[in-house]
Coordinates of C-alpha atoms and ligand atoms in Angstrom, one line a residue:
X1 CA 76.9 -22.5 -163.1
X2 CA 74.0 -25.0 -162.4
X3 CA 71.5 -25.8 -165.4
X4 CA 74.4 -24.1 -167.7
X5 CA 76.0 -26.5 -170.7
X6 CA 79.6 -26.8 -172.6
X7 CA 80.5 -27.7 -175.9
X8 CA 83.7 -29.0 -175.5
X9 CA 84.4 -29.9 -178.8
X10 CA 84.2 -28.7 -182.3
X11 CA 80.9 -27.5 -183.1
X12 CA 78.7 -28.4 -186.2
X13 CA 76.2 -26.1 -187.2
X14 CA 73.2 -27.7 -189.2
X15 CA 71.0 -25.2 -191.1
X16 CA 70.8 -25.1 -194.8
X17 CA 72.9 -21.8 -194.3
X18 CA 76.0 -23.4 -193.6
X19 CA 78.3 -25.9 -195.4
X20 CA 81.1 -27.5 -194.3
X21 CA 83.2 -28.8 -196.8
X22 CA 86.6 -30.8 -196.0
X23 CA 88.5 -27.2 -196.8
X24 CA 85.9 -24.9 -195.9
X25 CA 82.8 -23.6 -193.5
X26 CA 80.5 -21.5 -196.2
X27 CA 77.7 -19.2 -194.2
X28 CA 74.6 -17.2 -195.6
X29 CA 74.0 -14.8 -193.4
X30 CA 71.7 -12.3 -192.7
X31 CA 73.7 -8.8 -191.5
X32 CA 70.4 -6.6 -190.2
X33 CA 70.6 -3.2 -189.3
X34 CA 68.0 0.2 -189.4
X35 CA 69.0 2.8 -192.0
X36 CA 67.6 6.3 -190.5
X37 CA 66.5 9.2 -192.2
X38 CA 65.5 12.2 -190.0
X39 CA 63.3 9.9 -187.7
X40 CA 62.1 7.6 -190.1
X41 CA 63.7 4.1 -189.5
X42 CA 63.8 1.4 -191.8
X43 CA 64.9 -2.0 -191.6
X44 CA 68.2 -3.4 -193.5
X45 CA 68.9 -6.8 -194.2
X46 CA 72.2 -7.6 -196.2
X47 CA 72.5 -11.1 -197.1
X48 CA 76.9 -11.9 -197.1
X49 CA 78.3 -15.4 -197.7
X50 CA 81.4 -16.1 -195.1
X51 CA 84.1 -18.9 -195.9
X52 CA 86.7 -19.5 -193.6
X53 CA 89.7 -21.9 -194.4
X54 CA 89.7 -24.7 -191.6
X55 CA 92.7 -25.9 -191.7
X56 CA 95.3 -24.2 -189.8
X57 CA 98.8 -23.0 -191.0
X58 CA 101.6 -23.8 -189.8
X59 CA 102.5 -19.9 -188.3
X60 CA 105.4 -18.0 -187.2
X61 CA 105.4 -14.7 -184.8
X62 CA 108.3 -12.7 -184.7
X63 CA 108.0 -9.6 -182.3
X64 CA 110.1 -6.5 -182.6
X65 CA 111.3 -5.7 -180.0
X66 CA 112.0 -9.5 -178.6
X67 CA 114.5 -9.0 -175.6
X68 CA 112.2 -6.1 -173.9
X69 CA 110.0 -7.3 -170.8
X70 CA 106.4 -8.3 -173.3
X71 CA 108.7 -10.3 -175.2
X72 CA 110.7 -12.2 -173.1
X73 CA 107.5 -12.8 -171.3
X74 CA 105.6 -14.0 -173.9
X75 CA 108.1 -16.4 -175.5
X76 CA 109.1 -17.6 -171.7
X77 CA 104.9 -18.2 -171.4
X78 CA 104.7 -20.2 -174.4
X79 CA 107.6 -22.4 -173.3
X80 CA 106.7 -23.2 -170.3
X81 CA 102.9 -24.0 -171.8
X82 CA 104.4 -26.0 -174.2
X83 CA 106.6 -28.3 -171.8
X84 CA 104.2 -28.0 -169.2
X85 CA 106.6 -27.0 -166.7
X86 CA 106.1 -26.5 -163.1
X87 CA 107.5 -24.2 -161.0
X88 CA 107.5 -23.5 -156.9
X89 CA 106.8 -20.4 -155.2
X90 CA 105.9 -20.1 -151.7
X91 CA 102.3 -20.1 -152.0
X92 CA 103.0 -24.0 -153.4
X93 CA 103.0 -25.3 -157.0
X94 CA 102.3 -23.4 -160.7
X95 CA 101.0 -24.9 -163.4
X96 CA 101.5 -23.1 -166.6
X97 CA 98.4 -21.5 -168.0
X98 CA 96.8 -18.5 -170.7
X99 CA 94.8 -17.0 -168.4
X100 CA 94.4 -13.2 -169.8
X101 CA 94.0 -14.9 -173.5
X102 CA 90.6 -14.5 -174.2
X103 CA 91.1 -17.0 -177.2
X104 CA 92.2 -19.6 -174.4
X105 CA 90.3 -18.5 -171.2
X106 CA 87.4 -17.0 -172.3
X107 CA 83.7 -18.5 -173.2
X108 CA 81.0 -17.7 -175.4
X109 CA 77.1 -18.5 -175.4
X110 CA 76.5 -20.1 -178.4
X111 CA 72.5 -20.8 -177.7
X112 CA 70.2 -22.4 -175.4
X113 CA 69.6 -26.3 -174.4
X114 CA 66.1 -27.8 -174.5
X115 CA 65.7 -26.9 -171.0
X116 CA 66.1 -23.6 -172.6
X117 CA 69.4 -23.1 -170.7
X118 CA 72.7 -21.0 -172.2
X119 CA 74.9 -23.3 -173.6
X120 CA 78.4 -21.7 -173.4
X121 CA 81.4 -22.7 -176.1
X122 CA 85.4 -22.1 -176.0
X123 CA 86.6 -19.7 -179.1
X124 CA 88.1 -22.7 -181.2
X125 CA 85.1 -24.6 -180.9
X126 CA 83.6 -22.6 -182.7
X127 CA 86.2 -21.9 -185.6
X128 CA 89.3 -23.1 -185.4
X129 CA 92.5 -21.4 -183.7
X130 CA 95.7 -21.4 -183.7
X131 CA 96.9 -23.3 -180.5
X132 CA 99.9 -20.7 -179.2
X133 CA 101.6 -23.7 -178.1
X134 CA 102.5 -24.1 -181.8
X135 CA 103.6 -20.8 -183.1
X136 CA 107.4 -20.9 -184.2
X137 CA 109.3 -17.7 -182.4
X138 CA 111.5 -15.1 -183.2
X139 CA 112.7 -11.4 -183.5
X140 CA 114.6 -8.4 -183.7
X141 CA 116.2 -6.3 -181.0
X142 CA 118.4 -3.4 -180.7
X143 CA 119.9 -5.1 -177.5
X144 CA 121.8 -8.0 -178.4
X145 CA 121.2 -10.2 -175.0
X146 CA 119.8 -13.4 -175.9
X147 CA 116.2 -14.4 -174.4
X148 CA 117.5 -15.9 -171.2
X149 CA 119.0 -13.4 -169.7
X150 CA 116.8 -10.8 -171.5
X151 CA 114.2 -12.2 -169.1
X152 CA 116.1 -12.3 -165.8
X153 CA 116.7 -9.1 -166.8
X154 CA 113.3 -8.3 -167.0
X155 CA 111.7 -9.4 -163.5
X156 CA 109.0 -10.9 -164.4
X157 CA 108.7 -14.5 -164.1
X158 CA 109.2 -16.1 -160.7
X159 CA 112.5 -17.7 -159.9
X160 CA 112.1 -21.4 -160.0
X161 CA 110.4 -20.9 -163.6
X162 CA 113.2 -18.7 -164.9
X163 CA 115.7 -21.6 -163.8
X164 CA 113.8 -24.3 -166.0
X165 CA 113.3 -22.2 -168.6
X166 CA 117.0 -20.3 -169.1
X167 CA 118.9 -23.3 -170.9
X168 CA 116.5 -23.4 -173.8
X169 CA 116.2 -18.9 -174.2
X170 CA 119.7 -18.6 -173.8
X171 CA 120.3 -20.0 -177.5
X172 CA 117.7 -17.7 -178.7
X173 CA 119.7 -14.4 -180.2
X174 CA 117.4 -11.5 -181.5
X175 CA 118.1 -10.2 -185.3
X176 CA 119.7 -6.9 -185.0
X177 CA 117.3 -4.4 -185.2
X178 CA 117.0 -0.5 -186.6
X179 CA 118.3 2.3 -184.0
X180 CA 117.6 5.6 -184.8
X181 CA 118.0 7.3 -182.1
X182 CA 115.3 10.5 -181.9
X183 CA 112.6 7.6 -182.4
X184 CA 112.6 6.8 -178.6
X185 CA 113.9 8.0 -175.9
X186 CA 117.6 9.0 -175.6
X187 CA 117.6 7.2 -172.2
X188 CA 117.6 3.7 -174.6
X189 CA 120.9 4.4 -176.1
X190 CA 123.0 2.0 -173.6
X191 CA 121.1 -1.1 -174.5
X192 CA 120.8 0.0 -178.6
X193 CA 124.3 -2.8 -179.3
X194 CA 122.7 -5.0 -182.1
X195 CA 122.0 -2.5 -184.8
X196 CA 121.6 -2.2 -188.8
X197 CA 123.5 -0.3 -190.5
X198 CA 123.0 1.1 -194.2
X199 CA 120.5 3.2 -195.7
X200 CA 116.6 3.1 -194.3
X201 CA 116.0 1.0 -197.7
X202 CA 119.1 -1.2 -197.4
X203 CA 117.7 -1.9 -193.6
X204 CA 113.9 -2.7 -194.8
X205 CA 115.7 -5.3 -197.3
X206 CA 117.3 -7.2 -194.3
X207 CA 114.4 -7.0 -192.8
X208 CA 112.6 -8.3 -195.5
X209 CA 115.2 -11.1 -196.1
X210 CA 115.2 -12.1 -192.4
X211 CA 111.1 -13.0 -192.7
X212 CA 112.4 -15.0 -196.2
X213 CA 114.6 -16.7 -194.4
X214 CA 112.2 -17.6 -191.0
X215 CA 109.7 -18.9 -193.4
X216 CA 111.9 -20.9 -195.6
X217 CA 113.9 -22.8 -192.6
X218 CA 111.0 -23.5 -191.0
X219 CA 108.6 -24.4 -193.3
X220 CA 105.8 -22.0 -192.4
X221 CA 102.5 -21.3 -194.1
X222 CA 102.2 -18.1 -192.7
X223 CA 104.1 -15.4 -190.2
X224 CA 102.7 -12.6 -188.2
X225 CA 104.5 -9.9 -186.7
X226 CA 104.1 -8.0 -183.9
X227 CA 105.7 -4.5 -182.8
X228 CA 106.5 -5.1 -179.4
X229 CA 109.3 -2.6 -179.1
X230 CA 110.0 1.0 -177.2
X231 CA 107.7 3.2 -177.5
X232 CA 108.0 6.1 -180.8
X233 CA 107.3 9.3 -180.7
X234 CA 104.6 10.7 -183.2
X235 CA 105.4 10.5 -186.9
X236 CA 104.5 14.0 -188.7
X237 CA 102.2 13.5 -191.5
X238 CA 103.7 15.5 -194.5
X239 CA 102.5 15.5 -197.8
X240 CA 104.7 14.4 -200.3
X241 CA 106.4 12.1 -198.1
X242 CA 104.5 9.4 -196.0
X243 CA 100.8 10.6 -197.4
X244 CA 100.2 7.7 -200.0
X245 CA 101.8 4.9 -200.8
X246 CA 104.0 5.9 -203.5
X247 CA 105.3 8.8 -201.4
X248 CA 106.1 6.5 -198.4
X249 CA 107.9 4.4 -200.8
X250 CA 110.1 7.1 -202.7
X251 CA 110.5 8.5 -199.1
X252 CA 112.1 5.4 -198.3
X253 CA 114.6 5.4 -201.2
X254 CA 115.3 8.7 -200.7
X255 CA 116.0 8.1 -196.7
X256 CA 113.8 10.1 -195.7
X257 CA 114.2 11.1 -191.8
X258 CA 110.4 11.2 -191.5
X259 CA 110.5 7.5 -191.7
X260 CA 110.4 6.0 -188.3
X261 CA 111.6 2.4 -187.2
X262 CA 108.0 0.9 -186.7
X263 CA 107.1 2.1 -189.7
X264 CA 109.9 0.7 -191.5
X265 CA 109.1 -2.6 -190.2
X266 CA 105.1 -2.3 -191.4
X267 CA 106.1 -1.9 -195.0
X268 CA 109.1 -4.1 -195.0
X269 CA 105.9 -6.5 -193.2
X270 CA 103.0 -5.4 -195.8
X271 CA 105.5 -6.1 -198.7
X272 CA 106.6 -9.8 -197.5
X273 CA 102.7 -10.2 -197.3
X274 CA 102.7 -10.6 -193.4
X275 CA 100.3 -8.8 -191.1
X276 CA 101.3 -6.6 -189.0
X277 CA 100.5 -5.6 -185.2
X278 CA 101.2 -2.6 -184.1
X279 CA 101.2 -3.1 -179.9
X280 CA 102.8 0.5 -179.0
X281 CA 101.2 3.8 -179.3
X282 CA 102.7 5.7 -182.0
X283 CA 101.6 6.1 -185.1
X284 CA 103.3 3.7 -187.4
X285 CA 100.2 3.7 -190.0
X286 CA 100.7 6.8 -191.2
X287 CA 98.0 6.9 -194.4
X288 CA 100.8 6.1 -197.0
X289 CA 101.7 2.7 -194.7
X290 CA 97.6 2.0 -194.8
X291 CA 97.4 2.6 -198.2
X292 CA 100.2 -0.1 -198.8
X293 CA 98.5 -2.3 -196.5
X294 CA 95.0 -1.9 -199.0
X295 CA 97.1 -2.4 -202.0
X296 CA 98.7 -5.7 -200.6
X297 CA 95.6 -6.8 -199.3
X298 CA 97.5 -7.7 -196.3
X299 CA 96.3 -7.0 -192.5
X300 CA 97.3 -4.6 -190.4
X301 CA 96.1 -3.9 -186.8
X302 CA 97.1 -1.4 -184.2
X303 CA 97.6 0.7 -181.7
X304 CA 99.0 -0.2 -178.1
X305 CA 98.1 -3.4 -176.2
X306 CA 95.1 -2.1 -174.1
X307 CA 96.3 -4.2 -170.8
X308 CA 94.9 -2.8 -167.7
X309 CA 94.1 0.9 -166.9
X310 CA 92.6 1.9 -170.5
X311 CA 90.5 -1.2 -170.4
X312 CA 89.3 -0.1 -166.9
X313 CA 88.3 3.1 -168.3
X314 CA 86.4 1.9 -171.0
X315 CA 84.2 0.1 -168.9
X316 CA 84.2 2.7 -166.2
X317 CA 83.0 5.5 -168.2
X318 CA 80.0 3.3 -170.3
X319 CA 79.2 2.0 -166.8
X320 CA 78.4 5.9 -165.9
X321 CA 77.4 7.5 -168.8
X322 CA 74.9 4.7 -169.7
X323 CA 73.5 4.6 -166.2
X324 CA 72.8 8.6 -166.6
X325 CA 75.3 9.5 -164.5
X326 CA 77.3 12.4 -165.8
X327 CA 81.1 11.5 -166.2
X328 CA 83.2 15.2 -165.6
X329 CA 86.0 14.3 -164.9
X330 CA 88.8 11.6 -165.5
X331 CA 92.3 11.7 -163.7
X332 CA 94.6 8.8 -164.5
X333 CA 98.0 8.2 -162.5
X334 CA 100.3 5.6 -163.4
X335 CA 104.2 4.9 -162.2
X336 CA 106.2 2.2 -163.1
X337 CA 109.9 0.6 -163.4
X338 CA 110.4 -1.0 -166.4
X339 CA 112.3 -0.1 -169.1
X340 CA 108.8 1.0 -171.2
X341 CA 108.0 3.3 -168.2
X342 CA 112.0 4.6 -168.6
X343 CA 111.3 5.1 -172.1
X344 CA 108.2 7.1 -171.6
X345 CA 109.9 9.2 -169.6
X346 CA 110.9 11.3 -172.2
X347 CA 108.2 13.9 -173.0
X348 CA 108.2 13.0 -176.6
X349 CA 107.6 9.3 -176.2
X350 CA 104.8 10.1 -173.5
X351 CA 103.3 12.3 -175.4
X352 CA 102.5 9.4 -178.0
X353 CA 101.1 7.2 -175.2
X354 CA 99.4 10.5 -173.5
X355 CA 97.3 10.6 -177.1
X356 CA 96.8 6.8 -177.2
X357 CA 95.5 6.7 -174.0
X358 CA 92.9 9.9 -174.5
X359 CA 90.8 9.0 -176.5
X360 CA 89.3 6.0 -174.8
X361 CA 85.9 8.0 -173.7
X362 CA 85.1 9.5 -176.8
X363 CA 82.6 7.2 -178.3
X364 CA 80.5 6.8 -175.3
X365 CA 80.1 10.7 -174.8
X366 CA 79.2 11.4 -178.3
X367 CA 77.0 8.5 -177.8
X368 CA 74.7 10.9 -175.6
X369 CA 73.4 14.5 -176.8
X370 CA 71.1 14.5 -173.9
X371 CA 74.1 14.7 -171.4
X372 CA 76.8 16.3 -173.5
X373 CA 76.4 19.0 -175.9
X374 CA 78.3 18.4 -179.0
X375 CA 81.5 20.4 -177.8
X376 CA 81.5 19.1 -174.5
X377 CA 83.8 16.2 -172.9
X378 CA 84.8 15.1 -169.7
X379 CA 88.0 16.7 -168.4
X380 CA 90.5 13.8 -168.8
X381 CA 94.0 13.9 -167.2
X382 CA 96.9 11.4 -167.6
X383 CA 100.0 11.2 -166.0
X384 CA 102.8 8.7 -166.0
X385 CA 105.9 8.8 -163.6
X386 CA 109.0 6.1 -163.9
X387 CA 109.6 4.7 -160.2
X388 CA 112.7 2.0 -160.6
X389 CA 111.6 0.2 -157.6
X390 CA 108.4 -1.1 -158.6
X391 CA 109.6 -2.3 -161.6
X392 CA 106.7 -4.2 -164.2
X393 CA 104.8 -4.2 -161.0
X394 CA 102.6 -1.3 -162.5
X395 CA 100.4 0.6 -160.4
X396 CA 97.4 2.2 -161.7
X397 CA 95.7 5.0 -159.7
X398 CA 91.9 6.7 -161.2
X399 CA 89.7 8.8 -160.2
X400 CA 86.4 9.1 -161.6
X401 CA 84.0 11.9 -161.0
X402 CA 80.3 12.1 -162.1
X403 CA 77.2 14.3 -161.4
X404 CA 74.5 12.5 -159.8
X405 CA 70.3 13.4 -159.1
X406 CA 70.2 17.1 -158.3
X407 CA 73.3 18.2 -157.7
X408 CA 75.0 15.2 -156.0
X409 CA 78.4 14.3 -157.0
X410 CA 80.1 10.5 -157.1
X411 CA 83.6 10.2 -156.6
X412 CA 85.2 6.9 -157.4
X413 CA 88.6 6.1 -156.8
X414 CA 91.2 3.3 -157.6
X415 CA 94.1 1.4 -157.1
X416 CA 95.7 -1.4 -159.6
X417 CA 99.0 -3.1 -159.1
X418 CA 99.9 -5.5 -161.5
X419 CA 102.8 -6.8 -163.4
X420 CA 102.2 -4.8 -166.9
X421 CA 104.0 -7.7 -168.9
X422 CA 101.7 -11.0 -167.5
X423 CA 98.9 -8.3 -168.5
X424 CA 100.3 -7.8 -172.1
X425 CA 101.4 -10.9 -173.2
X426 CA 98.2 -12.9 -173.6
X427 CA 96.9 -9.8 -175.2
X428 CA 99.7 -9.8 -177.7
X429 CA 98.8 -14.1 -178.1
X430 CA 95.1 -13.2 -178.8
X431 CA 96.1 -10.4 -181.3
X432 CA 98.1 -13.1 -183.4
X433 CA 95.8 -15.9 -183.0
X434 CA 92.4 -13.8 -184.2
X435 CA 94.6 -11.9 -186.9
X436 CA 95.6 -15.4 -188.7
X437 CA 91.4 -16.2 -187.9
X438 CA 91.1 -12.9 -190.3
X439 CA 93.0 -13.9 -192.9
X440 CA 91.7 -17.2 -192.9
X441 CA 88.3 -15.8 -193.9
X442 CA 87.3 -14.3 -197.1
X443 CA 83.9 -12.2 -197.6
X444 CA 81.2 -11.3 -200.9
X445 CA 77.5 -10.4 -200.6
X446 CA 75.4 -13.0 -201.9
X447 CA 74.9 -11.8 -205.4
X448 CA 78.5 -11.2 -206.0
X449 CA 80.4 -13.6 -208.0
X450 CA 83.9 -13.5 -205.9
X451 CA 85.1 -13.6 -202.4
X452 CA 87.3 -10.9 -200.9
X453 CA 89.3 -10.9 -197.9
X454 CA 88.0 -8.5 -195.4
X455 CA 89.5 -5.0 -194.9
X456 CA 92.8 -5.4 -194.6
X457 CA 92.1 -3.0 -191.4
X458 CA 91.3 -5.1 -188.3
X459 CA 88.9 -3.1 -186.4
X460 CA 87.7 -6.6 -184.8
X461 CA 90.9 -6.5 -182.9
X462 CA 89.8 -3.4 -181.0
X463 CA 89.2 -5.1 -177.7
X464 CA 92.5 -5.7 -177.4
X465 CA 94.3 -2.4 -178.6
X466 CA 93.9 1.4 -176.4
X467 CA 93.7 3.5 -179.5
X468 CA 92.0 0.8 -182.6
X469 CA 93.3 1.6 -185.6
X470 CA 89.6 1.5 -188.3
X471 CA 89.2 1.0 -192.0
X472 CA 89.1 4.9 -193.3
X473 CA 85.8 6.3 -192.3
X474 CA 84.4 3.4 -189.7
X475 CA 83.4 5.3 -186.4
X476 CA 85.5 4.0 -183.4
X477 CA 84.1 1.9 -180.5
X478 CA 86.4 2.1 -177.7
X479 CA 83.9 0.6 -175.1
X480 CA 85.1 -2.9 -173.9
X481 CA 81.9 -5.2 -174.5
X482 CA 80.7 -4.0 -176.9
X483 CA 84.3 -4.7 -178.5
X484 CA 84.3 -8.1 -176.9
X485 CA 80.9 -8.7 -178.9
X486 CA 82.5 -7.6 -182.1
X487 CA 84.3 -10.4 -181.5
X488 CA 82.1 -13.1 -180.4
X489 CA 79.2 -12.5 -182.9
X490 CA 81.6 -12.2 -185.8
X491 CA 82.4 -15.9 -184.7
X492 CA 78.6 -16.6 -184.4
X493 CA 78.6 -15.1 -188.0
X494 CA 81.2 -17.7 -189.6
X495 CA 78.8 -20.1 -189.0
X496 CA 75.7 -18.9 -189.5
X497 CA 74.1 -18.1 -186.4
X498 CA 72.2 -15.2 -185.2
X499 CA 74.2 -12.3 -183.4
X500 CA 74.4 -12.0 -179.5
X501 CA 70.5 -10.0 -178.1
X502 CA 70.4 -10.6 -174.2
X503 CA 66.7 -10.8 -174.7
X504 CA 66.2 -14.4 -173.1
X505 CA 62.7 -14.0 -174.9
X506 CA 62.1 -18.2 -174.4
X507 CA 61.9 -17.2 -170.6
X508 CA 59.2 -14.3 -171.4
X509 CA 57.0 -15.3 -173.7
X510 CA 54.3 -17.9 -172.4
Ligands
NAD1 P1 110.6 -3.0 -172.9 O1 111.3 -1.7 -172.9 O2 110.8 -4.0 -171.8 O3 110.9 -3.8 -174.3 C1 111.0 -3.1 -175.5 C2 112.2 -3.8 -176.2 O4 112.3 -3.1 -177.5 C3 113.5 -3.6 -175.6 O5 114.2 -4.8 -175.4 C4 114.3 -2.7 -176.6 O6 115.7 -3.0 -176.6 C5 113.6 -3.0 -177.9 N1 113.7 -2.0 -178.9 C6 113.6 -0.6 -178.9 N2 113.6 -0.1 -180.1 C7 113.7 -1.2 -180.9 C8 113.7 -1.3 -182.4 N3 113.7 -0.2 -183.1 N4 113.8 -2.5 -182.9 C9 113.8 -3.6 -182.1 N5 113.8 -3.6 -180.8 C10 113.7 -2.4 -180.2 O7 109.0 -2.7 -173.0 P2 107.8 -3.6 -172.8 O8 107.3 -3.5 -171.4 O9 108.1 -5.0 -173.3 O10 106.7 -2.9 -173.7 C11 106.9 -2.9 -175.1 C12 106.0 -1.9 -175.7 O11 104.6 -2.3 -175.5 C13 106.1 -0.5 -175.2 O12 106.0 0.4 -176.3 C14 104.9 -0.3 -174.4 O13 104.4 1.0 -174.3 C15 103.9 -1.2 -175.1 N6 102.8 -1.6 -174.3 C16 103.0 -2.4 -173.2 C17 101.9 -2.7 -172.4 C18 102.1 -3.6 -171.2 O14 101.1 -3.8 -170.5 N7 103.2 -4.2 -171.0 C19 100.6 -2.2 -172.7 C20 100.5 -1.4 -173.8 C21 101.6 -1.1 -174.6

């Protein structure tokens, strides 16, 4: 854009509110707010001290569910990054790229020039990031095919890259995984051929050893994890058994059938002190798996990548509803032929994603009394058919219907078709790359003595996820910018500068 600037490297932040020491980047800042009472408003000013680490760990990601179409995808993605390799279609010559990462793709505006022009910054030149290109990959999978012909079999990638990159996947065997077989869909039993056996606590100690051992042969700092497998079905939340902590882990020695596979996984995660992503919809983080999580201090994020047709809607319906147009209705059709849209063919499993995907217009409708009265909602309908043909070539189909000035009505309708898994993958790269940001940084207010790491509940990952998974008792945003400014003016906030206002005041004020 003409008259706009780039930082293109790191940037330095002089104020005496920020310090950067060889290990460190210290910030004073200034977190304002209005505290209301009846309709008096006051003013709040809380002064916090940020430090984040700036040196970057040497980080492993291992994704559950490895050999499925995200995870092929995304370890095929970084390969090809990494060895920068070409590949032809007929349109001409690829280059490898992260477009869709908004850690790799995306800008910020991190002030104004002296010709009082924005000034616009990558992510990690602002803090630093992991570079995906260096993350040490592996995982489990109930299917034992290794990654190279996990991803022919998946569909995904075009020809010529799949060629280059087979040679290197096909040594790349998944861990065996745990199968229990009324957690997904029955239609998943024919590929379920590399599977634990033993007691649920026996399997959550392989589990635990495999992380051990990752770390230890390859010398890494840290390891994330990521639940990139077949979709659950919903968890019942019983008291007594996956309620609290303690229950959840007597539940576990006891083998407790209420325990599902994801779940397993989080705690066998929490307890090796490795966050933990949850990317599907179910609901792994039952309270006695988050109350693990806040006695480990370790992070935890979820639920389901929010890829294409959620995200839509959660600009869709703010777009409406904040222009005063009243949003009634919401009808959301999706088919597709992959082995997640086989899998949610069961009524079980798409009843998990059916609740993910619902609840991605609450925020802005309770948002507005004046429109909605407090019981009120849109109707909101979504289906989801499995068509083999199409196969990760998604198709999206919405309708969205509003009530305009007096009496009018405004129908809009329409049509996605994208492959789900090019969608997802950056997604899951961004979730791993901000989640090692967040526990790089610790957090006190000023006149406290000690830092703390933040909750270990990363609601600044909500951009990225359908159906955000909050610290107990934090409203929900599910709208998409202001999610995306969660994240950008937390960054501002590491090093001290103001948040994100739109105001352009230097071009107003004479
Ligand atoms: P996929 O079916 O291709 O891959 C899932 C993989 O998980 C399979 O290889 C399967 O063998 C394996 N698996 C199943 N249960 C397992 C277990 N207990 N342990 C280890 N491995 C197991 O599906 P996908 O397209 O890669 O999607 C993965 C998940 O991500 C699904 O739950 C999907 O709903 C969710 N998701 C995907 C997108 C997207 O855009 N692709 C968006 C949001 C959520």
């Amino acid at each position: 854009m003409a008259g706009s600037g780039f930082v293109g490297e790191e940037i330095r932040v002089e104020s005496p509110d920020v310090v950067y020491t060889d290990t460190d980047i210290l910030s004073y800042y200034n977190y304002n707010d209005s505290r209301i009472r009846g309709n008096v408003v006051t003013p709040t000013t809380e002064r916090l001290v940020f430090k984040t680490q700036r040196q970057l760990p040497k980080t492993g990601l291992l994704l559950v569910g490895w050999g499925g179409n995200n995870g092929t995808t995304l370890t095929a993605g970084i390969l090809a990054n990494k060895l920068n390799i070409t590949w032809n279609t007929k349109e001409g010559l690829n280059h490898p790229n992260y477009l869709g990462s908004i850690c790799k793709s995306v800008t910020m505006r991190v002030g104004i020039d002296d010709r009082f022009m924005p000034v616009y910054a990558p992510l990690n030149n602002v803090v630093p990031l992991l570079n995906p290109n260096d993350l040490e990959i592996w995982g489990w999978d109930i299917s034992s095919v290794n990654m190279g012909d996990a991803m022919r079999r998946a569909k995904v990638l075009e020809w010529d890259l799949q060629r280059q990159l087979y040679s290197n996947l096909k040594e790349m065997l998944p861990w065996p995984s745990i199968y229990i077989p009324e957690w997904i869909a029955a239609n998943q039993s024919d590929r379920a051929d590399n599977c634990l056996k033993g007691t649920k606590l026996e399997m959550v100690n392989t589990l635990r050893q495999n992380i051990k051992d990752f770390k230890n042969s390859r010398r890494l700092e840290k390891v994330v994890i990521v639940w990139t497998a077949n979709t659950e079905k919903f968890a019942q939340i019983r008291p007594g058994v996956n309620d609290t902590a303690d229950n959840l882990l007597r539940s576990l020695e006891n083998n407790s059938s209420d325990i599902s596979p994801s779940t397993m996984f989080a705690i066998a995660s929490i307890l090796e002190g490795c966050t933990y992503i949850n990317g599907s919809p179910q609901n792994t983080f039952v309270p006695g798996c988050i109350e693990l999580a806040e006695r480990y201090h370790v992070l935890i994020a979820g639920d389901d990548f929010k890829s294409g047709q959620t995200k839509i809607k959660s600009v869709l319906s703010d777009f409406l509803i904040n222009s005063g147009l009243k949003l009634q209705s919401v009808v959301s059709y999706n088919h597709l032929g992959n082995n997640d849209g086989k899998n949610l063919s069961a009524p079980e499993t798409f009843r998990s994603k059916e609740i993910s995907k619902s609840g991605v217009i609450d925020d802005v409708v309770r948002a507005n009394r004046l429109m909605y009265r407090a019981d009120e909602s849109p109707d909101h309908c979504v289906v989801i058919k499995y068509v083999p043909y199409v196969g990760d070539s998604k198709r999206a189909m919405d309708e969205y219907i509003s009530e305009i000035f007096m009496g009018g009505r405004n129908t809009i309708a329409m049509h996605n078709t994208c492959e789900d898994s090019l969608l997802a993958a950056p997604i899951i790269l961004d979730l791993v790359i901000l989640a090692e940001l967040c526990t790089r940084v610790l957090v006190k207010r000023d006149k406290d003595e000690e830092f703390t790491k933040m909750h270990p509940v990363m609601s600044i990952l909500s951009f990225l996820l359908k159906s955000p998974q909050v610290p107990p008792g934090s409203p929900i945003v599910h709208t998409l910018f202001p999610q995306r400014y969660a994240i950008t003016n937390f960054f501002k906030a590491l090093i001290g500068l103001p948040p994100e206002n739109f105001m352009l005041l230097e071009h107003k004020v004479p």
